[in-house]
Amino acid sequence: MSDTLDTPTAEIPDLMSDKVLDRFRDVPCNPDSAFIYDFMGQRSHVDFNGHWTGKGGTQKPMPVGNWEWIPVLWAATAAKDSGRDRFTMLECGAGWGPWIMAGYGAARQLGISQIAIVGVEAERQKYEFILRHFADNGVTTDQGRAVHGIVAADTGIALFPVATDPSLQWGLKTLGVVGTDRAKLLDDIRAKPVPGRSGFYTVAKYPGEYNLVDAYSLPDLMGDHDLIDMIHFDIQGAEGEVIAAAIDEMNRRVRGIFVGTHSGEIEALLRALMPGHDWLCVKDKPQPRGPDGVLRDGTQVWLNRRFL
């Protein structure tokens, strides 16, 4: 299946395309071998990604044709052109927060003075990576917020795996369901506390340890921001239910979203849901299958017509 668009193709390049790169410039950096740099000079510690061993001190080129970068850069330019002098972005399933940091760098380069970025990550060590990433790039406490927890349809609690090597383990998923009654949730899943480690559990038939974390709905995470310029979703199969549950609030307060999709059913749900709420699809790439036969993440990008 080719990219699916709900509007004539000719309309799309004028809204979102590689043309957005014309608004930005490469920023030379003084490389440190402990970091990888993006084209704007934002830096990410090599510890964050196990595939970066031996690659420290390099700077990546401007990302032509990259449909994770394009929506973020577009959102920053839209914020600039609106005259608000404010840029706000959420990253759900953030890892170390690469996409909110891309948005932060783009907003700074455009001269936006008020920046608010929020990264949500359930794996405890990766949550700590976000805090390090903020510090490494000079993000102040009034600009950056890191949230330890999962993004869910409803507020509650859930068990989430503890990574043995957070730099190499991606795609971790919530175990069981989100609940509100701690005792019932733990009993239903037969979780046993890890001696001497408060909040950590083992579960019969499942290896490793699990951390009891808070679950946040999207409105929880939006807080009192009147407009979110971009939300980046990579939440391992929960994206459909999270977006569907929050769509009314998104209609009021979200300019655009990038969604990493994790099943054909979720892709179909979003194609059915979003146009009926006056959202425009500018990118729809179904899950591709890699050379190893494993499905990779699909891509959907949607813009709220109320803010175009």
CSV table of N, CA and C in Angstrom, one decimal, residues 25-171:
chain,number,residue,atom,x,y,z
A,25,ARG,N,19.8,26.2,9.5
A,25,ARG,CA,21.2,26.1,9.0
A,25,ARG,C,22.0,25.1,9.8
A,26,ASP,N,23.0,24.6,9.2
A,26,ASP,CA,24.0,23.8,10.0
A,26,ASP,C,24.7,24.6,11.0
A,27,VAL,N,25.0,24.1,12.1
A,27,VAL,CA,25.7,24.8,13.2
A,27,VAL,C,27.0,24.0,13.5
A,28,PRO,N,28.1,24.5,13.1
A,28,PRO,CA,29.4,23.8,13.4
A,28,PRO,C,29.6,23.7,14.9
A,29,CYS,N,30.1,22.6,15.4
A,29,CYS,CA,30.3,22.4,16.8
A,29,CYS,C,31.8,22.0,17.1
A,30,ASN,N,32.2,22.1,18.3
A,30,ASN,CA,33.5,21.6,18.7
A,30,ASN,C,33.3,20.3,19.3
A,31,PRO,N,33.5,19.2,18.5
A,31,PRO,CA,33.1,17.9,19.0
A,31,PRO,C,33.8,17.3,20.2
A,32,ASP,N,33.0,16.6,21.0
A,32,ASP,CA,33.5,15.9,22.2
A,32,ASP,C,33.2,14.5,21.9
A,33,SER,N,34.2,13.6,22.1
A,33,SER,CA,34.0,12.2,21.8
A,33,SER,C,32.9,11.5,22.6
A,34,ALA,N,32.4,12.2,23.7
A,34,ALA,CA,31.4,11.6,24.5
A,34,ALA,C,30.0,11.8,23.9
A,35,PHE,N,29.9,12.5,22.8
A,35,PHE,CA,28.6,12.9,22.2
A,35,PHE,C,28.5,12.7,20.7
A,36,ILE,N,27.3,12.5,20.3
A,36,ILE,CA,26.9,12.5,18.9
A,36,ILE,C,26.1,13.9,18.7
A,37,TYR,N,26.3,14.6,17.6
A,37,TYR,CA,25.7,15.9,17.4
A,37,TYR,C,24.7,15.9,16.2
A,38,ASP,N,23.6,16.6,16.4
A,38,ASP,CA,22.8,16.8,15.2
A,38,ASP,C,23.2,18.0,14.4
A,39,PHE,N,22.6,18.3,13.3
A,39,PHE,CA,23.0,19.4,12.4
A,39,PHE,C,22.9,20.7,13.1
A,40,MET,N,22.1,20.9,14.1
A,40,MET,CA,21.9,22.2,14.8
A,40,MET,C,22.8,22.3,16.0
A,41,GLY,N,23.6,21.2,16.2
A,41,GLY,CA,24.6,21.3,17.3
A,41,GLY,C,24.1,20.7,18.7
A,42,GLN,N,22.8,20.2,18.7
A,42,GLN,CA,22.4,19.5,19.9
A,42,GLN,C,23.1,18.2,20.1
A,43,ARG,N,23.5,17.9,21.3
A,43,ARG,CA,24.3,16.7,21.5
A,43,ARG,C,23.6,15.7,22.3
A,44,SER,N,23.9,14.4,22.0
A,44,SER,CA,23.4,13.2,22.7
A,44,SER,C,24.5,12.4,23.1
A,45,HIS,N,24.5,12.0,24.4
A,45,HIS,CA,25.7,11.2,24.9
A,45,HIS,C,25.7,9.8,24.3
A,46,VAL,N,26.8,9.3,24.0
A,46,VAL,CA,26.9,8.0,23.3
A,46,VAL,C,26.4,6.9,24.2
A,47,ASP,N,26.3,7.1,25.5
A,47,ASP,CA,25.8,6.1,26.4
A,47,ASP,C,24.3,5.8,26.2
A,48,PHE,N,23.6,6.8,25.5
A,48,PHE,CA,22.2,6.6,25.3
A,48,PHE,C,21.8,5.5,24.3
A,49,ASN,N,22.7,5.2,23.4
A,49,ASN,CA,22.4,4.3,22.3
A,49,ASN,C,23.6,3.4,22.1
A,50,GLY,N,23.4,2.1,22.3
A,50,GLY,CA,24.5,1.1,22.3
A,50,GLY,C,25.1,1.0,20.9
A,51,HIS,N,24.4,1.5,19.9
A,51,HIS,CA,24.9,1.4,18.5
A,51,HIS,C,25.9,2.5,18.2
A,52,TRP,N,26.1,3.4,19.1
A,52,TRP,CA,26.9,4.6,18.9
A,52,TRP,C,28.4,4.3,19.4
A,53,THR,N,28.7,3.2,19.9
A,53,THR,CA,30.0,2.9,20.4
A,53,THR,C,31.1,3.2,19.3
A,54,GLY,N,32.0,4.0,19.7
A,54,GLY,CA,33.1,4.3,18.7
A,54,GLY,C,32.8,5.4,17.8
A,55,LYS,N,31.5,6.0,17.9
A,55,LYS,CA,31.1,7.0,16.9
A,55,LYS,C,31.1,8.4,17.5
A,56,GLY,N,31.5,8.5,18.8
A,56,GLY,CA,31.5,9.8,19.4
A,56,GLY,C,32.3,10.9,18.7
A,57,GLY,N,31.8,12.1,18.8
A,57,GLY,CA,32.5,13.2,18.2
A,57,GLY,C,32.0,13.5,16.8
A,58,THR,N,31.1,12.7,16.3
A,58,THR,CA,30.6,13.0,14.9
A,58,THR,C,29.3,13.8,14.9
A,59,GLN,N,29.1,14.5,13.8
A,59,GLN,CA,27.9,15.4,13.6
A,59,GLN,C,27.1,14.9,12.4
A,60,LYS,N,25.9,14.6,12.7
A,60,LYS,CA,25.0,14.1,11.6
A,60,LYS,C,24.6,15.3,10.7
A,61,PRO,N,24.4,15.0,9.4
A,61,PRO,CA,24.0,16.0,8.4
A,61,PRO,C,22.6,16.4,8.5
A,62,MET,N,22.2,17.5,7.9
A,62,MET,CA,20.8,17.9,7.8
A,62,MET,C,20.0,16.7,7.3
A,63,PRO,N,18.8,16.4,7.9
A,63,PRO,CA,18.1,15.2,7.7
A,63,PRO,C,17.1,15.3,6.5
A,64,VAL,N,17.6,15.4,5.3
A,64,VAL,CA,16.7,15.5,4.1
A,64,VAL,C,15.9,14.2,4.0
A,65,GLY,N,14.6,14.4,3.8
A,65,GLY,CA,13.7,13.2,3.6
A,65,GLY,C,13.3,12.4,4.8
A,66,ASN,N,13.7,12.9,6.0
A,66,ASN,CA,13.4,12.1,7.2
A,66,ASN,C,12.1,12.6,7.8
A,67,TRP,N,11.1,11.7,7.8
A,67,TRP,CA,9.7,12.0,8.2
A,67,TRP,C,9.5,11.9,9.7
A,68,GLU,N,10.6,11.8,10.5
A,68,GLU,CA,10.5,12.2,11.9
A,68,GLU,C,10.9,13.6,12.2
A,69,TRP,N,12.0,14.0,11.4
A,69,TRP,CA,12.5,15.3,11.6
A,69,TRP,C,11.5,16.4,11.0
A,70,ILE,N,11.0,16.1,9.8
A,70,ILE,CA,10.2,17.1,9.1
A,70,ILE,C,9.1,17.6,9.9
A,71,PRO,N,8.2,16.8,10.6
A,71,PRO,CA,7.1,17.4,11.4
A,71,PRO,C,7.6,18.2,12.6
A,72,VAL,N,8.7,17.8,13.2
A,72,VAL,CA,9.2,18.6,14.3
A,72,VAL,C,9.7,20.0,13.8
A,73,LEU,N,10.4,20.0,12.7
A,73,LEU,CA,10.9,21.3,12.2
A,73,LEU,C,9.7,22.2,11.7
A,74,TRP,N,8.8,21.5,11.1
A,74,TRP,CA,7.6,22.2,10.6
A,74,TRP,C,6.8,22.9,11.8
A,75,ALA,N,6.7,22.1,12.9
A,75,ALA,CA,6.0,22.6,14.1
A,75,ALA,C,6.7,23.8,14.7
A,76,ALA,N,8.0,23.8,14.7
A,76,ALA,CA,8.7,25.0,15.2
A,76,ALA,C,8.5,26.2,14.3
A,77,THR,N,8.5,26.0,13.0
A,77,THR,CA,8.3,27.1,12.0
A,77,THR,C,6.9,27.6,12.2
A,78,ALA,N,5.9,26.7,12.3
A,78,ALA,CA,4.5,27.1,12.5
A,78,ALA,C,4.3,28.0,13.8
A,79,ALA,N,5.0,27.6,14.8
A,79,ALA,CA,5.0,28.3,16.1
A,79,ALA,C,5.6,29.7,15.8
A,80,LYS,N,6.7,29.8,15.1
A,80,LYS,CA,7.3,31.1,14.9
A,80,LYS,C,6.4,31.9,14.0
A,81,ASP,N,5.9,31.4,13.0
A,81,ASP,CA,5.1,32.2,12.0
A,81,ASP,C,3.7,32.6,12.6
A,82,SER,N,3.3,32.0,13.7
A,82,SER,CA,2.0,32.3,14.3
A,82,SER,C,2.1,33.6,15.1
A,83,GLY,N,3.4,34.0,15.4
A,83,GLY,CA,3.6,35.3,16.2
A,83,GLY,C,3.5,35.1,17.7
A,84,ARG,N,3.3,33.8,18.1
A,84,ARG,CA,3.1,33.6,19.6
A,84,ARG,C,4.4,33.7,20.4
A,85,ASP,N,5.6,33.5,19.7
A,85,ASP,CA,6.8,33.5,20.4
A,85,ASP,C,6.9,32.4,21.5
A,86,ARG,N,6.2,31.3,21.2
A,86,ARG,CA,6.1,30.2,22.1
A,86,ARG,C,6.1,28.8,21.4
A,87,PHE,N,6.9,27.9,21.9
A,87,PHE,CA,6.9,26.5,21.2
A,87,PHE,C,6.8,25.5,22.3
A,88,THR,N,5.8,24.6,22.2
A,88,THR,CA,5.6,23.5,23.1
A,88,THR,C,5.5,22.2,22.5
A,89,MET,N,6.2,21.2,23.0
A,89,MET,CA,6.2,19.9,22.4
A,89,MET,C,6.2,18.8,23.5
A,90,LEU,N,5.5,17.7,23.2
A,90,LEU,CA,5.5,16.5,24.0
A,90,LEU,C,6.1,15.3,23.2
A,91,GLU,N,6.9,14.5,23.9
A,91,GLU,CA,7.4,13.2,23.4
A,91,GLU,C,6.9,12.1,24.3
A,92,CYS,N,6.1,11.2,23.7
A,92,CYS,CA,5.5,10.1,24.5
A,92,CYS,C,6.2,8.8,24.1
A,93,GLY,N,6.8,8.2,25.1
A,93,GLY,CA,7.7,7.1,24.9
A,93,GLY,C,9.0,7.6,24.4
A,94,ALA,N,9.6,8.5,25.2
A,94,ALA,CA,10.7,9.4,24.8
A,94,ALA,C,12.1,8.8,24.7
A,95,GLY,N,12.3,7.6,25.3
A,95,GLY,CA,13.7,7.2,25.4
A,95,GLY,C,14.5,8.3,26.1
A,96,TRP,N,15.6,8.8,25.5
A,96,TRP,CA,16.3,9.9,26.1
A,96,TRP,C,15.8,11.3,25.7
A,97,GLY,N,14.8,11.3,24.8
A,97,GLY,CA,14.2,12.6,24.5
A,97,GLY,C,14.8,13.2,23.2
A,98,PRO,N,15.1,12.4,22.2
A,98,PRO,CA,15.8,13.0,21.0
A,98,PRO,C,14.9,14.0,20.2
A,99,TRP,N,13.5,13.7,20.2
A,99,TRP,CA,12.7,14.5,19.4
A,99,TRP,C,12.3,15.8,20.0
A,100,ILE,N,12.1,15.8,21.4
A,100,ILE,CA,11.8,17.1,22.0
A,100,ILE,C,13.1,17.9,22.0
A,101,MET,N,14.3,17.3,22.0
A,101,MET,CA,15.5,18.1,21.9
A,101,MET,C,15.6,18.7,20.5
A,102,ALA,N,15.2,17.9,19.5
A,102,ALA,CA,15.2,18.5,18.1
A,102,ALA,C,14.3,19.7,18.0
A,103,GLY,N,13.1,19.6,18.6
A,103,GLY,CA,12.2,20.7,18.7
A,103,GLY,C,12.8,21.9,19.4
A,104,TYR,N,13.4,21.6,20.5
A,104,TYR,CA,14.1,22.7,21.3
A,104,TYR,C,15.1,23.4,20.5
A,105,GLY,N,16.0,22.6,19.8
A,105,GLY,CA,17.0,23.2,19.0
A,105,GLY,C,16.4,24.1,17.9
A,106,ALA,N,15.4,23.5,17.2
A,106,ALA,CA,14.8,24.3,16.1
A,106,ALA,C,14.1,25.6,16.6
A,107,ALA,N,13.4,25.5,17.7
A,107,ALA,CA,12.8,26.7,18.3
A,107,ALA,C,13.9,27.8,18.6
A,108,ARG,N,14.9,27.3,19.2
A,108,ARG,CA,16.0,28.3,19.6
A,108,ARG,C,16.6,28.9,18.3
A,109,GLN,N,16.9,28.1,17.3
A,109,GLN,CA,17.5,28.6,16.1
A,109,GLN,C,16.5,29.6,15.4
A,110,LEU,N,15.2,29.5,15.6
A,110,LEU,CA,14.3,30.4,15.0
A,110,LEU,C,14.1,31.6,15.9
A,111,GLY,N,14.7,31.7,17.0
A,111,GLY,CA,14.6,32.8,17.9
A,111,GLY,C,13.4,32.9,18.8
A,112,ILE,N,12.7,31.7,19.0
A,112,ILE,CA,11.5,31.6,19.9
A,112,ILE,C,12.1,31.7,21.3
A,113,SER,N,11.5,32.6,22.1
A,113,SER,CA,12.0,32.8,23.4
A,113,SER,C,11.4,31.9,24.5
A,114,GLN,N,10.1,31.5,24.3
A,114,GLN,CA,9.5,30.7,25.3
A,114,GLN,C,9.3,29.3,24.8
A,115,ILE,N,10.0,28.3,25.4
A,115,ILE,CA,10.1,26.9,24.9
A,115,ILE,C,9.7,26.0,26.1
A,116,ALA,N,8.8,25.1,25.9
A,116,ALA,CA,8.4,24.1,26.9
A,116,ALA,C,8.4,22.7,26.2
A,117,ILE,N,9.3,21.8,26.7
A,117,ILE,CA,9.3,20.5,26.2
A,117,ILE,C,9.1,19.5,27.3
A,118,VAL,N,8.3,18.4,27.0
A,118,VAL,CA,8.0,17.4,28.0
A,118,VAL,C,8.3,16.0,27.4
A,119,GLY,N,9.1,15.3,28.1
A,119,GLY,CA,9.4,13.9,27.7
A,119,GLY,C,8.9,12.9,28.7
A,120,VAL,N,8.1,11.9,28.2
A,120,VAL,CA,7.5,10.9,29.1
A,120,VAL,C,8.1,9.5,28.8
A,121,GLU,N,8.7,8.9,29.8
A,121,GLU,CA,9.4,7.6,29.6
A,121,GLU,C,9.1,6.7,30.8
A,122,ALA,N,8.7,5.5,30.5
A,122,ALA,CA,8.4,4.6,31.6
A,122,ALA,C,9.6,3.8,32.2
A,123,GLU,N,10.6,3.5,31.3
A,123,GLU,CA,11.8,2.8,31.8
A,123,GLU,C,12.6,3.7,32.7
A,124,ARG,N,12.9,3.4,33.9
A,124,ARG,CA,13.5,4.3,34.9
A,124,ARG,C,14.8,4.8,34.4
A,125,GLN,N,15.7,4.0,33.9
A,125,GLN,CA,17.0,4.4,33.5
A,125,GLN,C,17.0,5.4,32.3
A,126,LYS,N,16.0,5.1,31.4
A,126,LYS,CA,15.9,6.0,30.2
A,126,LYS,C,15.3,7.4,30.7
A,127,TYR,N,14.4,7.3,31.7
A,127,TYR,CA,13.9,8.6,32.2
A,127,TYR,C,15.1,9.4,32.8
A,128,GLU,N,16.1,8.7,33.4
A,128,GLU,CA,17.3,9.4,33.9
A,128,GLU,C,18.1,10.0,32.7
A,129,PHE,N,18.1,9.2,31.6
A,129,PHE,CA,18.7,9.7,30.4
A,129,PHE,C,18.2,11.1,30.0
A,130,ILE,N,16.8,11.2,30.0
A,130,ILE,CA,16.2,12.5,29.6
A,130,ILE,C,16.8,13.7,30.5
A,131,LEU,N,16.9,13.4,31.8
A,131,LEU,CA,17.4,14.5,32.7
A,131,LEU,C,18.8,14.8,32.3
A,132,ARG,N,19.7,13.8,32.0
A,132,ARG,CA,21.0,14.1,31.6
A,132,ARG,C,21.0,14.8,30.2
A,133,HIS,N,20.2,14.4,29.3
A,133,HIS,CA,20.1,15.1,28.0
A,133,HIS,C,19.8,16.6,28.1
A,134,PHE,N,18.8,16.9,29.0
A,134,PHE,CA,18.5,18.3,29.3
A,134,PHE,C,19.7,19.0,29.8
A,135,ALA,N,20.4,18.5,30.8
A,135,ALA,CA,21.5,19.1,31.4
A,135,ALA,C,22.7,19.3,30.3
A,136,ASP,N,22.9,18.3,29.5
A,136,ASP,CA,23.9,18.4,28.5
A,136,ASP,C,23.7,19.5,27.5
A,137,ASN,N,22.4,19.8,27.3
A,137,ASN,CA,22.1,20.8,26.2
A,137,ASN,C,21.6,22.1,26.8
A,138,GLY,N,21.8,22.3,28.1
A,138,GLY,CA,21.4,23.6,28.7
A,138,GLY,C,20.0,23.9,28.8
A,139,VAL,N,19.1,22.8,28.8
A,139,VAL,CA,17.7,23.0,29.0
A,139,VAL,C,17.4,23.3,30.4
A,140,THR,N,16.8,24.4,30.7
A,140,THR,CA,16.5,24.8,32.1
A,140,THR,C,15.3,24.1,32.6
A,141,THR,N,15.1,24.2,34.0
A,141,THR,CA,14.0,23.5,34.6
A,141,THR,C,12.6,24.1,34.2
A,142,ASP,N,12.6,25.3,33.8
A,142,ASP,CA,11.4,25.9,33.4
A,142,ASP,C,11.1,25.7,31.9
A,143,GLN,N,12.1,25.1,31.2
A,143,GLN,CA,11.9,24.8,29.8
A,143,GLN,C,11.6,23.3,29.6
A,144,GLY,N,12.2,22.4,30.3
A,144,GLY,CA,12.1,21.0,30.1
A,144,GLY,C,11.6,20.3,31.3
A,145,ARG,N,10.7,19.3,31.0
A,145,ARG,CA,10.1,18.5,32.1
A,145,ARG,C,10.2,17.0,31.7
A,146,ALA,N,10.7,16.2,32.6
A,146,ALA,CA,10.8,14.8,32.3
A,146,ALA,C,9.8,14.1,33.3
A,147,VAL,N,9.0,13.2,32.7
A,147,VAL,CA,7.9,12.5,33.4
A,147,VAL,C,8.2,11.0,33.4
A,148,HIS,N,8.3,10.4,34.6
A,148,HIS,CA,8.5,8.9,34.7
A,148,HIS,C,7.2,8.2,34.7
A,149,GLY,N,6.8,7.6,33.7
A,149,GLY,CA,5.5,6.9,33.6
A,149,GLY,C,5.2,6.5,32.2
A,150,ILE,N,4.0,5.8,32.0
A,150,ILE,CA,3.5,5.5,30.7
A,150,ILE,C,2.4,6.5,30.3
A,151,VAL,N,2.2,6.6,29.0
A,151,VAL,CA,1.0,7.3,28.5
A,151,VAL,C,-0.1,6.3,28.2
A,152,ALA,N,-1.3,6.6,28.7
A,152,ALA,CA,-2.4,5.6,28.6
A,152,ALA,C,-3.7,6.4,28.3
A,153,ALA,N,-4.7,5.6,28.1
A,153,ALA,CA,-6.0,6.2,27.8
A,153,ALA,C,-6.5,6.9,29.1
A,154,ASP,N,-6.2,6.3,30.2
A,154,ASP,CA,-6.7,6.8,31.5
A,154,ASP,C,-5.6,6.9,32.5
A,155,THR,N,-5.8,7.8,33.5
A,155,THR,CA,-4.9,7.9,34.6
A,155,THR,C,-4.9,6.6,35.5
A,156,GLY,N,-3.7,6.2,36.0
A,156,GLY,CA,-3.7,5.0,36.8
A,156,GLY,C,-2.3,4.6,37.1
A,157,ILE,N,-2.1,3.3,37.3
A,157,ILE,CA,-0.8,2.7,37.5
A,157,ILE,C,-0.6,1.5,36.7
A,158,ALA,N,0.7,1.1,36.4
A,158,ALA,CA,0.9,-0.1,35.6
A,158,ALA,C,2.3,-0.6,35.9
A,159,LEU,N,2.6,-1.9,35.5
A,159,LEU,CA,3.9,-2.4,35.7
A,159,LEU,C,4.6,-2.3,34.3
A,160,PHE,N,5.9,-1.9,34.4
A,160,PHE,CA,6.7,-1.7,33.2
A,160,PHE,C,8.1,-2.4,33.4
A,161,PRO,N,8.6,-3.0,32.3
A,161,PRO,CA,9.8,-3.8,32.5
A,161,PRO,C,11.0,-2.9,32.8
A,162,VAL,N,12.0,-3.4,33.6
A,162,VAL,CA,13.2,-2.8,33.9
A,162,VAL,C,14.3,-3.3,32.8
A,163,ALA,N,14.9,-2.4,32.1
A,163,ALA,CA,15.8,-2.8,31.1
A,163,ALA,C,17.1,-3.3,31.7
A,164,THR,N,17.7,-4.4,31.2
A,164,THR,CA,19.0,-4.8,31.7
A,164,THR,C,20.1,-3.9,31.1
A,165,ASP,N,19.9,-3.5,29.8
A,165,ASP,CA,20.8,-2.5,29.1
A,165,ASP,C,19.9,-1.5,28.4
A,166,PRO,N,19.6,-0.4,29.0
A,166,PRO,CA,18.7,0.6,28.4
A,166,PRO,C,19.2,1.2,27.1
A,167,SER,N,20.5,1.1,26.8
A,167,SER,CA,21.0,1.6,25.5
A,167,SER,C,20.7,0.7,24.4
A,168,LEU,N,20.3,-0.5,24.6
A,168,LEU,CA,20.1,-1.5,23.5
A,168,LEU,C,18.6,-2.0,23.5
A,169,GLN,N,17.9,-1.8,24.6
A,169,GLN,CA,16.6,-2.4,24.7
A,169,GLN,C,15.5,-1.4,24.4
A,170,TRP,N,14.8,-1.6,23.3
A,170,TRP,CA,13.8,-0.6,22.8
A,170,TRP,C,12.5,-1.4,22.6
A,171,GLY,N,11.4,-0.8,22.5
A,171,GLY,CA,10.2,-1.4,22.3
A,171,GLY,C,9.6,-2.2,23.5
